[in-house]
Amino acid sequence: MRQGIKWSLLAAVMAAGVTVSANPATSQGLGFDRAPEAYAAAESALYPQDPADSLYRAARALLNREEYRRAAEMFEQLYRQHPRSSYAGQAHYYEAFSLYRSGGDQNLRAARDVLLRYRERYSESYAAMADAESLMARIQGALARQGDAMAAEDLARTARELARSEERSTGVARGSREQACGGEDEIRLAALHSLMQMNSERALPILRKVLANRETDACSVEMRKKAVFVLAQHLDDRNVDIMLDIVRNDPDPEVKEGAVFWLSQVRGERALDALEDILLRSDERRLQEKAIFALSQQEGARASQILRDYAMRDGVPADLRANAIFWLGQTGRAENSRFLREVYGKTSEAEIKEKIIFSLAQAGGAENGRMLLGIATDEKEPIEIRKKAMYWAGQAGVAIGELAALYDRLPDRDMKEQVIFSLSQSDDRTAIDKLIDIARNEKDSELRKKAIFWLSQTDDPRVAELLMEIIEGR
């Protein structure tokens, strides 16, 4: 069956760092607010011979363009004009979804009414009902947040059922439970999400019970992943301990990694303490990587200091140190750039050096650019390190004039080739001028060929004239 809330979508939301809006009309991008098929690139269940086919396509196009009011009107028109159409059931669902996405008291109540009719007419379809019940929970949540007492009680009742089902499941033998969550689980979690937006004090104890179920079957794990996501939308310094307990005690790696990720969104000393503890004391590499990322997302001096200390720490894996260095370069903080420039001169590890070069390029700035050019021209450095520094100097915004002038001062062919490539990545007239000069005057035929090749990729009108000169031997 289709599920109203899919973990793959939630994981994508996590990678992007999206937060939940309490307004159904502005909550974009979340599984809780997206129709299962609403934005599909291709329709897999069209009926081209159906008399309502063109009307359905037009309504879906409006939905895809987020013209929700017009879409709702057209879906209603479809099933009223063509009650026997193969699209009639879908039109009911998408009318309700469109009204829900429109927001506002009147539209939400209308959406609820449409779903009630949908339930009555299409109750034989279990999959359809699962989607409808999940959407109904979201609509009730939106109404509850606007003061609808009946909707609020409906949500609370559904959430209590979720808690009871989790209590019943605790201690049950692994092999005796379903391997995948059913529609009821999806509906209850949607209700819990809405209840937390309305009243987190009532929902938090229920959520704790969901997370306390440490069974390892597929359904229990999936429910905990989603519960972590719901909790994360209401996470603050007061309930960091819940996430930390998950990190320390949950048996599933992905559940734990999700908890570490969401700690990155919590500001405050307790979250920093938790992340530092995971980084320094955990024996799980993936959790340490997540902690490094989470620290890089924190504002303030202390998070950067934890990463700098770890980057200089003896006896820790080099790849984790390199990871910390990488994220230090993404913060944009001047003190982190200074630190990276200092560390470069103190390390002989190629992996660390490469990460520092990349991080300095990402940070940008004149001082970092000069550092990169200095590495590129230092004959004591390994040639591969020098080439990387030259490439990233060009990407970091070093003046094209500096790169062009450097070409004539470099004694070795490999580095000259790298300068040619760096110049080729710029549309600056100075870069084209220098490449034309190399193509005309360079004595090394291989370097001339490189310059000609890259010039041929541009649309500068001077290049055609140059190529004619070369072809004609002028």
XYZ file of C-alpha atoms in Angstrom:
474
model
C 0.000 0.000 0.000
C 0.992 3.650 -0.368
C 2.000 5.220 2.934
C 1.156 8.830 3.743
C 4.510 9.474 5.419
C 7.550 7.777 3.936
C 10.881 7.674 5.734
C 12.815 8.159 2.496
C 11.135 11.539 2.120
C 11.797 12.397 5.752
C 15.465 11.531 5.283
C 15.634 13.905 2.332
C 14.079 16.594 4.513
C 16.711 15.931 7.177
C 19.603 16.267 4.671
C 18.146 19.576 3.611
C 17.428 20.792 7.168
C 13.751 21.724 6.590
C 11.583 22.641 9.573
C 7.873 22.267 10.064
C 5.490 25.175 9.791
C 2.320 25.131 11.808
C 0.398 26.638 8.903
C -0.800 24.024 6.403
C -0.698 26.588 3.656
C 3.042 27.186 4.114
C 4.388 23.796 5.259
C 6.273 22.915 2.100
C 8.332 19.834 1.417
C 7.327 17.542 4.281
C 5.798 14.111 4.031
C 3.123 15.219 6.467
C 1.876 17.861 4.031
C 2.366 16.268 0.655
C -0.150 14.107 -1.172
C 1.353 10.698 -1.987
C 1.203 11.339 -5.733
C 0.649 15.078 -5.926
C 3.931 16.031 -7.521
C 4.859 12.889 -9.428
C 6.819 13.519 -12.621
C 4.818 10.911 -14.524
C 1.354 9.465 -14.069
C 1.357 5.707 -13.692
C -2.417 5.147 -13.508
C -3.986 7.260 -16.254
C -7.021 6.169 -18.232
C -6.619 7.826 -21.659
C -9.984 6.539 -22.900
C -11.817 7.872 -19.855
C -14.072 10.861 -20.732
C -12.684 12.731 -17.704
C -9.037 12.194 -18.647
C -8.347 15.710 -19.950
C -10.150 17.289 -16.985
C -8.124 15.189 -14.547
C -4.854 16.144 -16.234
C -5.773 19.824 -16.121
C -6.654 19.599 -12.417
C -3.388 17.844 -11.638
C -1.467 20.504 -13.556
C -3.078 23.171 -11.375
C -2.172 21.172 -8.263
C 1.422 20.846 -9.410
C 1.557 24.620 -9.887
C 0.194 25.031 -6.341
C -2.969 26.755 -7.571
C -4.888 24.950 -4.881
C -8.259 26.724 -4.993
C -8.646 26.282 -8.758
C -7.437 22.679 -8.509
C -10.033 21.900 -5.828
C -12.813 23.369 -7.969
C -11.746 21.346 -10.999
C -11.498 18.058 -9.053
C -15.003 18.655 -7.707
C -16.225 19.413 -11.236
C -14.732 16.117 -12.434
C -16.562 13.776 -10.094
C -19.837 15.710 -10.322
C -19.824 15.672 -14.130
C -18.379 12.160 -14.426
C -19.485 10.207 -11.319
C -18.626 6.862 -12.968
C -15.163 7.946 -14.101
C -12.166 5.846 -13.079
C -10.759 9.128 -11.761
C -13.707 9.918 -9.473
C -12.135 8.446 -6.324
C -8.787 10.169 -6.889
C -10.625 13.430 -7.598
C -12.283 13.288 -4.150
C -8.933 12.737 -2.450
C -7.117 15.482 -4.359
C -9.953 17.946 -3.860
C -9.580 17.421 -0.114
C -5.804 17.722 -0.359
C -6.045 20.931 -2.396
C -8.462 22.471 0.098
C -6.157 21.455 2.947
C -3.180 23.074 1.255
C -5.215 26.242 0.697
C -5.464 26.673 4.477
C -8.014 28.664 6.425
C -10.873 27.499 8.609
C -13.470 27.255 5.856
C -11.243 25.328 3.454
C -10.119 22.905 6.180
C -13.688 22.104 7.165
C -14.629 21.663 3.508
C -11.656 19.298 3.089
C -12.855 17.259 6.070
C -16.347 17.009 4.569
C -14.953 15.814 1.232
C -12.922 13.123 2.994
C -15.969 11.949 4.915
C -17.789 11.460 1.589
C -14.684 9.750 0.220
C -14.686 7.318 3.165
C -18.328 6.473 2.560
C -18.035 5.899 -1.193
C -14.655 4.160 -1.441
C -14.347 2.268 1.847
C -13.613 -0.991 0.024
C -10.161 0.295 -0.990
C -7.817 -0.247 1.968
C -4.948 1.633 0.321
C -7.189 4.594 -0.507
C -8.509 4.679 3.040
C -4.989 4.660 4.501
C -4.131 7.788 2.518
C -7.452 9.403 3.407
C -7.084 8.722 7.133
C -3.552 10.129 7.146
C -4.761 13.301 5.414
C -7.710 13.495 7.821
C -5.284 13.475 10.768
C -3.392 16.391 9.232
C -6.603 18.334 8.614
C -7.740 17.712 12.187
C -4.371 18.916 13.412
C -4.659 22.140 11.450
C -8.200 22.709 12.750
C -7.116 21.938 16.320
C -4.389 24.570 16.113
C -7.089 27.055 15.137
C -9.150 26.230 18.218
C -11.453 23.423 17.063
C -12.042 21.468 20.297
C -13.584 18.426 18.579
C -10.631 18.126 16.222
C -8.230 18.437 19.151
C -9.945 15.662 21.056
C -9.917 13.448 17.958
C -6.163 13.945 17.683
C -5.593 13.245 21.359
C -7.631 10.045 21.126
C -5.653 8.837 18.095
C -2.358 9.648 19.791
C -3.410 7.764 22.925
C -4.163 4.757 20.738
C -0.632 5.017 19.377
C 0.790 4.952 22.894
C -1.329 1.932 23.856
C -0.291 0.068 20.717
C 3.366 0.717 21.554
C 2.870 -0.507 25.107
C 1.248 -3.694 23.791
C 4.078 -4.255 21.345
C 6.856 -3.985 23.954
C 8.172 -7.391 24.879
C 6.489 -9.182 21.982
C 8.758 -11.680 20.248
C 10.434 -10.204 17.172
C 9.187 -12.849 14.755
C 5.550 -12.479 15.747
C 5.161 -8.838 14.684
C 4.449 -7.408 11.254
C 7.564 -6.637 9.281
C 6.173 -3.385 7.858
C 4.008 -0.712 9.436
C 0.369 -0.631 8.431
C -1.829 2.319 7.636
C -3.006 2.693 11.229
C 0.561 3.364 12.359
C 0.910 6.107 9.757
C -2.355 7.717 10.820
C -1.456 7.673 14.502
C 1.920 9.233 13.877
C 0.370 11.957 11.729
C -1.990 12.645 14.624
C 0.890 12.720 17.084
C 2.753 15.205 14.885
C -0.263 17.501 14.796
C -0.862 17.104 18.526
C 2.716 18.145 19.282
C 2.320 21.280 17.208
C -0.802 22.098 19.195
C 0.213 20.925 22.671
C 3.697 19.449 23.098
C 3.217 18.960 26.858
C 0.421 16.440 26.190
C 2.227 14.770 23.311
C 5.723 14.438 24.787
C 4.920 11.563 27.221
C 3.262 9.653 24.368
C 6.279 10.239 22.160
C 8.589 8.979 24.910
C 6.651 5.693 24.944
C 7.055 5.308 21.189
C 10.799 5.885 21.477
C 11.116 3.569 24.486
C 10.067 0.572 22.373
C 13.473 -0.813 21.420
C 12.260 -3.753 19.323
C 14.347 -4.324 16.178
C 11.655 -5.417 13.712
C 11.091 -3.205 10.671
C 7.913 -1.553 11.870
C 9.251 -0.587 15.310
C 12.407 0.874 13.765
C 10.423 2.821 11.179
C 8.120 4.230 13.834
C 11.075 5.345 15.990
C 12.709 7.054 12.992
C 9.552 9.024 12.389
C 9.110 9.735 16.076
C 12.651 11.162 16.191
C 11.721 13.420 13.291
C 8.522 14.602 15.018
C 10.392 15.246 18.271
C 13.073 17.180 16.389
C 10.539 19.762 15.257
C 9.936 20.672 18.918
C 13.411 20.048 20.310
C 14.924 22.533 22.727
C 17.480 22.649 25.517
C 14.970 21.098 27.930
C 14.504 17.782 26.136
C 17.998 17.165 24.754
C 18.202 14.214 27.158
C 15.597 12.330 25.108
C 17.769 12.528 21.997
C 20.903 11.670 23.951
C 19.186 8.590 25.399
C 18.359 7.476 21.845
C 21.992 7.953 20.780
C 23.260 5.905 23.721
C 20.670 3.149 23.890
C 18.689 2.628 20.698
C 19.732 -0.617 18.948
C 19.239 0.732 15.413
C 22.137 2.732 13.851
C 19.909 4.871 11.634
C 17.665 5.885 14.522
C 20.744 6.926 16.500
C 22.247 8.827 13.557
C 18.988 10.702 13.067
C 19.021 11.746 16.717
C 22.579 13.085 16.430
C 21.690 15.003 13.292
C 18.771 16.758 14.953
C 20.925 17.813 17.899
C 22.575 20.165 15.389
C 19.375 22.214 15.389
C 19.349 22.794 19.163
C 21.070 25.896 20.477
C 22.481 25.848 23.982
C 25.232 24.421 26.135
C 23.497 21.114 26.841
C 23.337 20.266 23.145
C 27.023 21.155 22.773
C 27.888 18.998 25.789
C 25.983 16.088 24.244
C 27.667 16.436 20.839
C 31.141 16.747 22.372
C 30.484 13.652 24.454
C 29.455 11.681 21.346
C 32.502 12.858 19.389
C 35.028 12.056 22.102
C 33.551 8.958 23.710
C 31.476 7.091 21.156
C 33.032 3.999 19.584
C 30.722 4.209 16.544
C 32.403 5.953 13.619
C 29.166 6.999 11.917
C 27.901 8.696 15.069
C 31.168 10.599 15.403
C 30.853 11.777 11.788
C 27.310 12.959 12.481
C 28.488 14.740 15.636
C 31.165 16.588 13.642
C 28.561 17.738 11.150
C 26.147 18.726 13.934
C 28.849 20.813 15.626
C 29.616 22.566 12.335
C 25.979 23.691 12.183
C 26.082 25.265 15.619
C 26.637 28.983 15.976
C 29.044 30.427 18.480
C 32.697 30.056 19.335
C 32.507 26.921 21.462
C 31.353 24.567 18.692
C 34.237 25.669 16.453
C 36.663 25.272 19.342
C 35.526 21.674 19.906
C 36.193 20.916 16.233
C 39.588 22.666 16.287
C 40.624 20.735 19.387
C 39.557 17.476 17.766
C 41.461 18.279 14.563
C 44.664 18.576 16.607
C 43.954 15.606 18.869
C 46.494 12.777 18.913
C 45.379 9.178 18.589
C 42.110 9.772 16.726
C 41.469 8.517 13.195
C 42.968 10.730 10.485
C 39.784 10.637 8.407
C 37.738 12.007 11.303
C 40.290 14.779 11.851
C 40.078 15.529 8.126
C 36.296 15.615 8.413
C 36.500 18.147 11.237
C 38.859 20.277 9.144
C 36.505 20.141 6.188
C 33.565 21.427 8.219
C 35.670 24.120 9.880
C 36.214 25.501 6.399
C 32.465 25.700 5.818
C 31.729 27.910 8.821
C 33.024 31.158 7.316
C 34.618 32.157 10.627
C 37.922 34.065 10.329
C 39.445 32.298 13.345
C 38.861 28.937 11.693
C 40.704 30.042 8.545
C 43.627 31.217 10.690
C 43.637 27.877 12.464
C 43.680 25.955 9.166
C 46.596 27.998 7.813
C 48.552 27.277 11.005
C 47.733 23.562 10.985
C 48.928 23.178 7.379
C 52.489 23.950 8.362
C 52.397 21.476 11.248
C 51.169 18.363 9.430
C 52.770 15.992 6.960
C 49.634 13.916 6.333
C 48.498 14.236 2.712
C 44.826 13.661 3.565
C 44.866 16.457 6.121
C 46.687 18.801 3.745
C 44.195 18.175 0.953
C 41.263 18.887 3.259
C 42.881 22.123 4.447
C 43.474 23.242 0.857
C 39.853 22.575 -0.025
C 38.555 24.236 3.145
C 40.641 27.380 2.586
C 39.294 27.591 -0.956
C 35.730 27.285 0.328
C 36.327 29.991 2.919
C 37.740 32.330 0.243
C 39.397 35.653 0.966
C 42.651 37.261 -0.112
C 44.764 35.756 2.670
C 43.584 32.224 1.966
C 44.173 32.793 -1.761
C 47.754 33.855 -1.122
C 48.267 30.780 1.041
C 47.026 28.522 -1.763
C 49.293 30.157 -4.342
C 52.203 29.810 -1.935
C 51.555 26.068 -1.630
C 51.214 25.769 -5.417
C 54.616 27.387 -6.038
C 56.460 25.622 -3.205
C 58.748 23.078 -4.868
C 59.180 21.283 -1.535
C 55.547 20.204 -1.626
C 54.499 17.006 -3.458
C 53.420 17.769 -7.027
C 49.866 16.454 -6.490
C 49.393 18.735 -3.485
C 50.704 21.687 -5.513
C 48.339 20.941 -8.402
C 45.362 20.759 -6.066
C 46.363 24.048 -4.455
C 46.633 25.678 -7.890
C 43.230 24.400 -8.946
C 41.525 25.548 -5.754
C 43.298 28.901 -5.850
C 41.512 29.523 -9.136
C 38.198 28.430 -7.608
C 38.756 30.561 -4.502
C 38.719 33.817 -6.447
C 42.423 34.523 -6.786
C 42.798 37.322 -9.345
C 43.050 35.960 -12.885
C 45.897 38.399 -13.528
C 47.910 36.720 -10.758
C 47.370 33.273 -12.271
C 48.279 34.532 -15.752
C 51.470 36.167 -14.507
C 52.368 33.050 -12.532
C 52.413 30.926 -15.693
C 55.639 32.515 -16.981
C 57.417 32.123 -13.630
C 56.727 28.426 -13.165
C 59.640 26.179 -14.178
C 57.798 22.831 -14.299
C 55.453 21.673 -17.028
C 52.878 19.990 -14.762
C 52.157 23.225 -12.949
C 51.958 25.225 -16.170
C 49.336 22.726 -17.372
C 47.423 23.244 -14.144
C 47.468 27.030 -14.669
C 46.091 26.540 -18.181
C 43.236 24.487 -16.754
C 42.531 27.081 -14.040
C 42.452 29.858 -16.650
C 40.065 27.797 -18.769
C 37.519 27.798 -15.939
C 37.177 31.588 -16.079
C 35.225 33.758 -18.515
C 37.410 36.743 -17.648
C 38.923 38.453 -20.702
C 42.361 38.331 -19.043
C 42.157 34.524 -18.894
C 41.273 34.300 -22.616
C 44.082 36.731 -23.456
C 46.616 34.566 -21.645
C 45.385 31.341 -23.253
C 45.632 32.954 -26.702
C 49.172 34.067 -25.863
C 50.099 30.514 -24.816
C 48.514 29.058 -27.968
C 50.536 31.443 -30.132
C 53.872 31.638 -28.364
C 54.431 28.650 -26.043
C 57.407 26.572 -27.210
C 56.098 23.358 -25.631
C 53.724 21.904 -28.231
C 51.759 19.873 -25.655
C 51.009 22.972 -23.622
C 49.986 24.827 -26.791
C 47.579 21.977 -27.603
C 46.057 22.229 -24.123
C 45.517 25.969 -24.516
C 43.989 25.516 -27.995
C 41.663 22.793 -26.726
C 40.313 24.927 -23.903
C 39.999 27.977 -26.134
C 37.873 25.950 -28.523
C 35.348 25.485 -25.712
C 34.715 29.249 -25.511
C 32.569 31.474 -27.708
C 35.042 34.390 -27.781
C 35.127 35.664 -31.407
C 38.920 36.040 -31.253
C 39.312 32.286 -30.921
C 37.965 31.574 -34.432
C 40.519 33.994 -35.889
C 43.304 32.330 -33.892
C 42.300 28.874 -35.100
C 42.317 30.066 -38.718
C 45.804 31.481 -38.212
C 47.030 28.133 -36.873
C 45.324 26.144 -39.640
C 46.739 28.374 -42.354
C 50.189 28.359 -40.759
C 50.283 32.149 -40.342
